[in-house]
PDB file of C-alpha atoms in Angstrom:
ATOM      1  CA  MET X   1     185.361-112.879 149.987  1.00  0.00           C
ATOM      2  CA  SER X   2     188.319-114.924 149.129  1.00  0.00           C
ATOM      3  CA  SER X   3     191.752-113.364 149.296  1.00  0.00           C
ATOM      4  CA  ILE X   4     192.825-115.198 146.146  1.00  0.00           C
ATOM      5  CA  LYS X   5     192.174-114.112 142.592  1.00  0.00           C
ATOM      6  CA  ILE X   6     192.946-116.562 139.822  1.00  0.00           C
ATOM      7  CA  ARG X   7     193.108-115.836 136.126  1.00  0.00           C
ATOM      8  CA  THR X   8     193.921-118.338 133.420  1.00  0.00           C
ATOM      9  CA  LYS X   9     194.669-117.782 129.801  1.00  0.00           C
ATOM     10  CA  ARG X  10     194.823-120.602 127.298  1.00  0.00           C
ATOM     11  CA  LEU X  11     197.754-120.215 124.984  1.00  0.00           C
ATOM     12  CA  ASP X  12     199.069-122.496 122.275  1.00  0.00           C
ATOM     13  CA  GLY X  13     199.242-125.910 123.969  1.00  0.00           C
ATOM     14  CA  LYS X  14     199.625-124.442 127.436  1.00  0.00           C
ATOM     15  CA  THR X  15     197.719-122.474 130.031  1.00  0.00           C
ATOM     16  CA  GLN X  16     199.029-119.529 131.939  1.00  0.00           C
ATOM     17  CA  ILE X  17     197.903-119.432 135.558  1.00  0.00           C
ATOM     18  CA  ARG X  18     198.164-116.103 137.308  1.00  0.00           C
ATOM     19  CA  THR X  19     197.202-115.457 140.883  1.00  0.00           C
ATOM     20  CA  LEU X  20     197.037-112.416 143.092  1.00  0.00           C
ATOM     21  CA  ILE X  21     196.610-112.875 146.821  1.00  0.00           C
ATOM     22  CA  SER X  22     195.779-110.061 149.160  1.00  0.00           C
ATOM     23  CA  HIS X  23     198.073-110.438 152.155  1.00  0.00           C
ATOM     24  CA  PRO X  24     200.185-107.932 154.154  1.00  0.00           C
ATOM     25  CA  MET X  25     203.425-110.019 153.925  1.00  0.00           C
ATOM     26  CA  GLU X  26     204.944-108.269 156.948  1.00  0.00           C
ATOM     27  CA  HIS X  27     208.474-109.485 157.705  1.00  0.00           C
ATOM     28  CA  GLY X  28     208.494-108.264 161.303  1.00  0.00           C
ATOM     29  CA  ARG X  29     211.081-105.496 160.991  1.00  0.00           C
ATOM     30  CA  ASN X  30     208.761-102.670 159.970  1.00  0.00           C
ATOM     31  CA  LYS X  31     207.582-100.207 162.596  1.00  0.00           C
ATOM     32  CA  ASP X  32     204.100 -98.849 162.910  1.00  0.00           C
ATOM     33  CA  PRO X  33     204.595 -95.100 162.331  1.00  0.00           C
ATOM     34  CA  LYS X  34     201.826 -94.199 164.831  1.00  0.00           C
ATOM     35  CA  THR X  35     202.788 -96.329 167.819  1.00  0.00           C
ATOM     36  CA  ASN X  36     206.489 -96.821 166.986  1.00  0.00           C
ATOM     37  CA  GLN X  37     206.043-100.519 167.745  1.00  0.00           C
ATOM     38  CA  LEU X  38     207.302-103.292 165.520  1.00  0.00           C
ATOM     39  CA  ILE X  39     204.614-104.802 163.335  1.00  0.00           C
ATOM     40  CA  PRO X  40     204.669-108.555 163.998  1.00  0.00           C
ATOM     41  CA  ALA X  41     205.687-110.825 161.140  1.00  0.00           C
ATOM     42  CA  HIS X  42     202.726-111.994 159.109  1.00  0.00           C
ATOM     43  CA  PHE X  43     203.432-113.622 155.787  1.00  0.00           C
ATOM     44  CA  ILE X  44     202.406-116.531 153.605  1.00  0.00           C
ATOM     45  CA  GLN X  45     204.620-119.566 154.092  1.00  0.00           C
ATOM     46  CA  GLU X  46     203.122-122.162 151.815  1.00  0.00           C
ATOM     47  CA  LEU X  47     201.324-121.956 148.527  1.00  0.00           C
ATOM     48  CA  THR X  48     199.962-124.915 146.600  1.00  0.00           C
ATOM     49  CA  VAL X  49     198.609-124.909 143.079  1.00  0.00           C
ATOM     50  CA  LYS X  50     196.582-127.922 141.990  1.00  0.00           C
ATOM     51  CA  HIS X  51     195.202-128.921 138.625  1.00  0.00           C
ATOM     52  CA  ASN X  52     192.225-131.289 139.048  1.00  0.00           C
ATOM     53  CA  ASP X  53     193.612-132.543 142.410  1.00  0.00           C
ATOM     54  CA  LYS X  54     197.096-133.069 140.955  1.00  0.00           C
ATOM     55  CA  VAL X  55     199.678-130.867 142.635  1.00  0.00           C
ATOM     56  CA  LEU X  56     201.399-128.619 140.117  1.00  0.00           C
ATOM     57  CA  VAL X  57     203.410-126.320 142.325  1.00  0.00           C
ATOM     58  CA  ASN X  58     204.245-126.580 145.990  1.00  0.00           C
ATOM     59  CA  SER X  59     206.095-123.591 147.269  1.00  0.00           C
ATOM     60  CA  ASN X  60     207.705-122.338 150.429  1.00  0.00           C
ATOM     61  CA  ILE X  61     207.668-118.596 150.628  1.00  0.00           C
ATOM     62  CA  GLY X  62     209.443-116.135 152.876  1.00  0.00           C
ATOM     63  CA  ALA X  63     208.701-112.538 153.698  1.00  0.00           C
ATOM     64  CA  GLY X  64     210.985-111.549 150.809  1.00  0.00           C
ATOM     65  CA  VAL X  65     207.999-111.703 148.511  1.00  0.00           C
ATOM     66  CA  SER X  66     206.145-108.419 148.061  1.00  0.00           C
ATOM     67  CA  LYS X  67     202.927-107.399 149.765  1.00  0.00           C
ATOM     68  CA  ASP X  68     199.840-108.738 147.967  1.00  0.00           C
ATOM     69  CA  PRO X  69     201.910-111.441 146.292  1.00  0.00           C
ATOM     70  CA  TYR X  70     201.562-112.262 142.627  1.00  0.00           C
ATOM     71  CA  PHE X  71     202.562-115.574 141.086  1.00  0.00           C
ATOM     72  CA  ALA X  72     202.367-116.919 137.573  1.00  0.00           C
ATOM     73  CA  PHE X  73     202.959-120.440 136.339  1.00  0.00           C
ATOM     74  CA  MET X  74     202.583-122.161 132.995  1.00  0.00           C
ATOM     75  CA  LEU X  75     200.616-125.396 132.836  1.00  0.00           C
ATOM     76  CA  LYS X  76     201.401-127.826 130.034  1.00  0.00           C
ATOM     77  CA  GLY X  77     198.122-128.474 128.255  1.00  0.00           C
ATOM     78  CA  GLY X  78     194.974-127.657 130.185  1.00  0.00           C
ATOM     79  CA  ALA X  79     191.457-127.854 128.796  1.00  0.00           C
ATOM     80  CA  VAL X  80     188.239-125.907 129.170  1.00  0.00           C
ATOM     81  CA  GLY X  81     186.476-127.018 132.332  1.00  0.00           C
ATOM     82  CA  ASP X  82     189.644-128.085 134.175  1.00  0.00           C
ATOM     83  CA  LYS X  83     189.833-127.019 137.770  1.00  0.00           C
ATOM     84  CA  ILE X  84     192.673-124.971 139.223  1.00  0.00           C
ATOM     85  CA  ILE X  85     192.794-124.896 143.014  1.00  0.00           C
ATOM     86  CA  ILE X  86     195.124-122.600 144.903  1.00  0.00           C
ATOM     87  CA  ASN X  87     195.556-122.519 148.646  1.00  0.00           C
ATOM     88  CA  TRP X  88     197.926-120.833 151.041  1.00  0.00           C
ATOM     89  CA  ARG X  89     198.855-120.944 154.708  1.00  0.00           C
ATOM     90  CA  ASP X  90     200.580-118.134 156.608  1.00  0.00           C
ATOM     91  CA  ASN X  91     202.831-118.088 159.667  1.00  0.00           C
ATOM     92  CA  LEU X  92     199.856-117.395 161.963  1.00  0.00           C
ATOM     93  CA  GLY X  93     198.069-120.500 160.728  1.00  0.00           C
ATOM     94  CA  ASN X  94     195.473-118.729 158.593  1.00  0.00           C
ATOM     95  CA  THR X  95     194.561-120.459 155.379  1.00  0.00           C
ATOM     96  CA  ASP X  96     192.534-119.698 152.310  1.00  0.00           C
ATOM     97  CA  SER X  97     191.626-121.602 149.193  1.00  0.00           C
ATOM     98  CA  GLU X  98     190.070-120.742 145.853  1.00  0.00           C
ATOM     99  CA  GLU X  99     188.855-122.722 142.878  1.00  0.00           C
ATOM    100  CA  HIS X 100     188.865-121.615 139.287  1.00  0.00           C
ATOM    101  CA  ILE X 101     187.533-123.299 136.155  1.00  0.00           C
ATOM    102  CA  ILE X 102     189.552-122.823 132.971  1.00  0.00           C
ATOM    103  CA  GLU X 103     187.394-121.147 130.338  1.00  0.00           C
TER     104      GLU X 103
ATOM    105  CA  MET I   1     212.315-136.682 198.442  1.00  0.00           C
ATOM    106  CA  PRO I   2     214.679-139.055 196.688  1.00  0.00           C
ATOM    107  CA  ASP I   3     211.966-140.534 194.488  1.00  0.00           C
ATOM    108  CA  THR I   4     210.999-137.267 192.906  1.00  0.00           C
ATOM    109  CA  ARG I   5     214.620-136.353 192.328  1.00  0.00           C
ATOM    110  CA  ARG I   6     215.305-139.683 190.667  1.00  0.00           C
ATOM    111  CA  ALA I   7     212.225-139.345 188.528  1.00  0.00           C
ATOM    112  CA  PHE I   8     213.253-135.853 187.503  1.00  0.00           C
ATOM    113  CA  LEU I   9     216.758-136.953 186.535  1.00  0.00           C
ATOM    114  CA  LYS I  10     215.413-139.879 184.584  1.00  0.00           C
ATOM    115  CA  ALA I  11     213.003-137.662 182.718  1.00  0.00           C
ATOM    116  CA  SER I  12     215.631-135.074 181.887  1.00  0.00           C
ATOM    117  CA  VAL I  13     218.037-137.702 180.600  1.00  0.00           C
ATOM    118  CA  ALA I  14     215.308-139.152 178.427  1.00  0.00           C
ATOM    119  CA  LEU I  15     214.419-135.712 177.156  1.00  0.00           C
ATOM    120  CA  SER I  16     217.971-134.750 176.255  1.00  0.00           C
ATOM    121  CA  ALA I  17     218.459-138.082 174.528  1.00  0.00           C
ATOM    122  CA  TYR I  18     215.358-137.344 172.480  1.00  0.00           C
ATOM    123  CA  SER I  19     216.513-133.827 171.562  1.00  0.00           C
ATOM    124  CA  LEU I  20     219.872-135.210 170.541  1.00  0.00           C
ATOM    125  CA  ALA I  21     218.212-137.828 168.378  1.00  0.00           C
ATOM    126  CA  THR I  22     215.995-135.209 166.776  1.00  0.00           C
ATOM    127  CA  ALA I  23     218.910-132.877 166.161  1.00  0.00           C
ATOM    128  CA  THR I  24     221.018-135.532 164.540  1.00  0.00           C
ATOM    129  CA  GLY I  25     218.095-136.642 162.419  1.00  0.00           C
ATOM    130  CA  LEU I  26     217.657-140.083 164.001  1.00  0.00           C
ATOM    131  CA  VAL I  27     214.078-139.324 164.898  1.00  0.00           C
ATOM    132  CA  ALA I  28     212.366-137.316 162.208  1.00  0.00           C
ATOM    133  CA  PRO I  29     210.530-134.355 163.667  1.00  0.00           C
ATOM    134  CA  ALA I  30     206.785-134.512 163.178  1.00  0.00           C
ATOM    135  CA  THR I  31     206.720-132.451 160.023  1.00  0.00           C
ATOM    136  CA  THR I  32     206.134-133.427 156.452  1.00  0.00           C
ATOM    137  CA  GLU I  33     208.243-132.376 153.521  1.00  0.00           C
ATOM    138  CA  ALA I  34     205.632-129.858 152.465  1.00  0.00           C
ATOM    139  CA  ASP I  35     206.024-127.998 155.747  1.00  0.00           C
ATOM    140  CA  TRP I  36     207.756-124.671 155.708  1.00  0.00           C
ATOM    141  CA  ILE I  37     211.516-125.038 155.890  1.00  0.00           C
ATOM    142  CA  ALA I  38     212.183-122.518 158.644  1.00  0.00           C
ATOM    143  CA  ASP I  39     215.909-123.192 158.631  1.00  0.00           C
ATOM    144  CA  PHE I  40     216.330-122.072 155.018  1.00  0.00           C
ATOM    145  CA  PHE I  41     214.367-118.910 155.738  1.00  0.00           C
ATOM    146  CA  SER I  42     216.482-117.845 158.690  1.00  0.00           C
ATOM    147  CA  PRO I  43     218.348-114.535 158.752  1.00  0.00           C
ATOM    148  CA  GLY I  44     221.978-114.614 157.697  1.00  0.00           C
ATOM    149  CA  THR I  45     224.304-113.814 154.861  1.00  0.00           C
ATOM    150  CA  LEU I  46     223.916-115.216 151.384  1.00  0.00           C
ATOM    151  CA  ASP I  47     226.775-117.659 151.899  1.00  0.00           C
ATOM    152  CA  GLU I  48     225.244-118.991 155.114  1.00  0.00           C
ATOM    153  CA  THR I  49     221.896-119.491 153.425  1.00  0.00           C
ATOM    154  CA  ILE I  50     223.478-121.272 150.470  1.00  0.00           C
ATOM    155  CA  GLN I  51     225.391-123.477 152.896  1.00  0.00           C
ATOM    156  CA  LYS I  52     222.203-124.322 154.827  1.00  0.00           C
ATOM    157  CA  THR I  53     220.066-124.870 151.760  1.00  0.00           C
ATOM    158  CA  PHE I  54     222.386-126.693 149.391  1.00  0.00           C
ATOM    159  CA  HIS I  55     225.129-127.879 151.798  1.00  0.00           C
ATOM    160  CA  THR I  56     228.252-128.514 149.771  1.00  0.00           C
ATOM    161  CA  THR I  57     226.544-129.465 146.520  1.00  0.00           C
ATOM    162  CA  LYS I  58     228.285-127.796 143.620  1.00  0.00           C
ATOM    163  CA  ILE I  59     226.212-125.156 141.857  1.00  0.00           C
ATOM    164  CA  TYR I  60     227.062-124.731 138.186  1.00  0.00           C
ATOM    165  CA  ASN I  61     226.757-121.400 136.427  1.00  0.00           C
ATOM    166  CA  THR I  62     224.556-121.624 133.399  1.00  0.00           C
ATOM    167  CA  ASP I  63     223.123-119.424 130.675  1.00  0.00           C
ATOM    168  CA  LYS I  64     220.092-121.700 130.312  1.00  0.00           C
ATOM    169  CA  ILE I  65     218.133-119.822 132.955  1.00  0.00           C
ATOM    170  CA  GLU I  66     216.724-116.557 131.760  1.00  0.00           C
ATOM    171  CA  LEU I  67     215.756-113.842 134.214  1.00  0.00           C
ATOM    172  CA  LYS I  68     213.459-111.026 133.308  1.00  0.00           C
ATOM    173  CA  LEU I  69     214.192-108.513 136.018  1.00  0.00           C
ATOM    174  CA  PRO I  70     214.650-104.747 135.879  1.00  0.00           C
ATOM    175  CA  SER I  71     218.278-103.668 136.256  1.00  0.00           C
ATOM    176  CA  ILE I  72     217.113-100.509 138.000  1.00  0.00           C
ATOM    177  CA  ALA I  73     214.167-100.846 140.379  1.00  0.00           C
ATOM    178  CA  GLU I  74     212.567 -97.596 141.438  1.00  0.00           C
ATOM    179  CA  ASN I  75     210.786 -99.219 144.332  1.00  0.00           C
ATOM    180  CA  GLY I  76     212.531-102.125 146.046  1.00  0.00           C
ATOM    181  CA  ALA I  77     209.300-103.230 147.715  1.00  0.00           C
ATOM    182  CA  VAL I  78     207.888-104.508 144.441  1.00  0.00           C
ATOM    183  CA  VAL I  79     210.329-105.872 141.893  1.00  0.00           C
ATOM    184  CA  PRO I  80     208.804-108.139 139.249  1.00  0.00           C
ATOM    185  CA  ILE I  81     210.823-111.209 138.288  1.00  0.00           C
ATOM    186  CA  THR I  82     210.119-113.802 135.627  1.00  0.00           C
ATOM    187  CA  ILE I  83     212.225-116.931 135.376  1.00  0.00           C
ATOM    188  CA  THR I  84     212.239-119.125 132.304  1.00  0.00           C
ATOM    189  CA  SER I  85     214.637-121.922 131.514  1.00  0.00           C
ATOM    190  CA  THR I  86     215.527-124.337 128.770  1.00  0.00           C
ATOM    191  CA  LEU I  87     216.870-126.885 131.262  1.00  0.00           C
ATOM    192  CA  ASP I  88     215.125-130.255 131.319  1.00  0.00           C
ATOM    193  CA  LEU I  89     213.572-132.005 134.325  1.00  0.00           C
ATOM    194  CA  ILE I  90     213.300-128.972 136.552  1.00  0.00           C
ATOM    195  CA  GLU I  91     212.344-129.912 140.073  1.00  0.00           C
ATOM    196  CA  GLN I  92     212.886-126.793 142.148  1.00  0.00           C
ATOM    197  CA  VAL I  93     213.442-123.098 141.700  1.00  0.00           C
ATOM    198  CA  PHE I  94     215.041-121.040 144.489  1.00  0.00           C
ATOM    199  CA  ILE I  95     215.032-117.253 144.477  1.00  0.00           C
ATOM    200  CA  LEU I  96     217.672-115.550 146.618  1.00  0.00           C
ATOM    201  CA  VAL I  97     218.278-111.857 147.150  1.00  0.00           C
ATOM    202  CA  GLU I  98     221.881-111.243 148.183  1.00  0.00           C
ATOM    203  CA  LYS I  99     221.537-108.432 150.712  1.00  0.00           C
ATOM    204  CA  ASN I 100     218.082-109.074 152.165  1.00  0.00           C
ATOM    205  CA  PRO I 101     218.161-109.863 155.907  1.00  0.00           C
ATOM    206  CA  ILE I 102     216.636-113.234 154.956  1.00  0.00           C
ATOM    207  CA  PRO I 103     218.245-113.972 151.595  1.00  0.00           C
ATOM    208  CA  LEU I 104     215.892-116.749 150.513  1.00  0.00           C
ATOM    209  CA  ALA I 105     212.682-115.281 149.099  1.00  0.00           C
ATOM    210  CA  ALA I 106     210.906-118.341 147.770  1.00  0.00           C
ATOM    211  CA  VAL I 107     211.269-121.979 146.783  1.00  0.00           C
ATOM    212  CA  PHE I 108     208.991-123.464 144.152  1.00  0.00           C
ATOM    213  CA  ASP I 109     208.690-127.227 143.725  1.00  0.00           C
ATOM    214  CA  LEU I 110     207.507-127.692 140.169  1.00  0.00           C
ATOM    215  CA  SER I 111     205.777-130.850 138.962  1.00  0.00           C
ATOM    216  CA  PRO I 112     206.539-132.216 135.478  1.00  0.00           C
ATOM    217  CA  ASP I 113     203.148-130.845 134.373  1.00  0.00           C
ATOM    218  CA  VAL I 114     204.281-127.236 134.456  1.00  0.00           C
ATOM    219  CA  GLU I 115     206.688-125.493 132.129  1.00  0.00           C
ATOM    220  CA  ALA I 116     209.930-123.935 133.319  1.00  0.00           C
ATOM    221  CA  PHE I 117     208.227-120.645 134.023  1.00  0.00           C
ATOM    222  CA  VAL I 118     207.788-118.814 137.335  1.00  0.00           C
ATOM    223  CA  SER I 119     206.852-115.218 137.807  1.00  0.00           C
ATOM    224  CA  THR I 120     206.482-113.271 141.045  1.00  0.00           C
ATOM    225  CA  ARG I 121     207.347-109.999 142.753  1.00  0.00           C
ATOM    226  CA  LEU I 122     210.165-109.560 145.262  1.00  0.00           C
ATOM    227  CA  LYS I 123     211.217-107.175 147.989  1.00  0.00           C
ATOM    228  CA  ILE I 124     214.823-106.097 147.540  1.00  0.00           C
ATOM    229  CA  ALA I 125     216.386-104.201 150.442  1.00  0.00           C
ATOM    230  CA  GLU I 126     219.248-102.526 148.607  1.00  0.00           C
ATOM    231  CA  THR I 127     221.264-102.639 145.405  1.00  0.00           C
ATOM    232  CA  CYS I 128     222.533-106.208 145.079  1.00  0.00           C
ATOM    233  CA  ASN I 129     222.408-109.402 143.069  1.00  0.00           C
ATOM    234  CA  VAL I 130     219.352-111.602 142.669  1.00  0.00           C
ATOM    235  CA  ILE I 131     220.373-115.226 142.376  1.00  0.00           C
ATOM    236  CA  VAL I 132     218.172-117.933 140.961  1.00  0.00           C
ATOM    237  CA  VAL I 133     219.135-121.531 141.623  1.00  0.00           C
ATOM    238  CA  VAL I 134     217.398-124.263 139.672  1.00  0.00           C
ATOM    239  CA  LYS I 135     217.512-127.921 140.582  1.00  0.00           C
ATOM    240  CA  ALA I 136     217.187-129.939 137.394  1.00  0.00           C
ATOM    241  CA  ALA I 137     217.857-133.677 137.128  1.00  0.00           C
ATOM    242  CA  THR I 138     219.415-133.563 140.631  1.00  0.00           C
ATOM    243  CA  GLN I 139     222.022-130.982 139.522  1.00  0.00           C
ATOM    244  CA  LEU I 140     222.054-127.397 140.730  1.00  0.00           C
ATOM    245  CA  TYR I 141     222.399-124.516 138.300  1.00  0.00           C
ATOM    246  CA  LYS I 142     222.443-120.823 139.003  1.00  0.00           C
ATOM    247  CA  THR I 143     222.308-117.510 137.318  1.00  0.00           C
ATOM    248  CA  GLN I 144     222.320-114.011 138.732  1.00  0.00           C
ATOM    249  CA  GLN I 145     221.564-110.433 137.870  1.00  0.00           C
ATOM    250  CA  ALA I 146     222.354-107.195 139.636  1.00  0.00           C
ATOM    251  CA  VAL I 147     219.474-104.920 140.561  1.00  0.00           C
ATOM    252  CA  LYS I 148     219.984-101.298 141.461  1.00  0.00           C
ATOM    253  CA  VAL I 149     217.441-100.149 144.001  1.00  0.00           C
ATOM    254  CA  THR I 150     216.704 -96.481 144.458  1.00  0.00           C
ATOM    255  CA  ILE I 151     214.156 -96.885 147.278  1.00  0.00           C
ATOM    256  CA  GLY I 152     214.733 -99.867 149.580  1.00  0.00           C
ATOM    257  CA  GLY I 153     212.123-102.545 150.175  1.00  0.00           C
ATOM    258  CA  CYS I 154     212.576-102.739 153.909  1.00  0.00           C
ATOM    259  CA  GLY I 155     211.428 -99.278 154.944  1.00  0.00           C
ATOM    260  CA  GLY I 156     207.930 -98.632 156.197  1.00  0.00           C
TER     261      GLY I 156
END
């Protein structure tokens, strides 16, 4: 199952894009309470939002964003059937991508 | 073994020349612009981060950026923030948290197809200011708001 959830809502002349990604977003300074070892940094570094293959938002993210990050953007226009594609890459090289059709 | 020694010296000179060229920006490192800007996201104080990110570019204070951010956050690990702006031609939005070990939280490059609207959730280590810098029409603008944190965002 994809780690990315996308919701869109068509408003007056614009479309709200909301996304929730399940990711630990560890910044590398937290300790594991059981082993007392530092938990290695593991966080999303890049997030891209595309609208029908056109890049809308390209972002660089640090570990200062909360666990299971949430993002919302507002697309100008947007029609039923348009595709929203979101993908991310983390500092360990993992990636994930998800497609959503505006309803 | 004079040959090996000579070869080693030659190689090391070539290598240091290359590193120097890379460091001074003569040879662009093999990364694209979309790659993560590790330098901006390095630990340091707010001033150091601003220096690294914006160099000496003047940042104007503005009231055209609106932050929706709680003034008292019960849990610093999850602080919702919504940024809206009436500035035109917004290219980039930077979110900085003053007292986090890594002050820069996120940078969003917005295309002209999206409105001046970004919403996310931040970790805030302790009571401090959240600064939002917006790059619009090549100018930098900033606005800030203090957030009081009762439980820090850096604990386990």
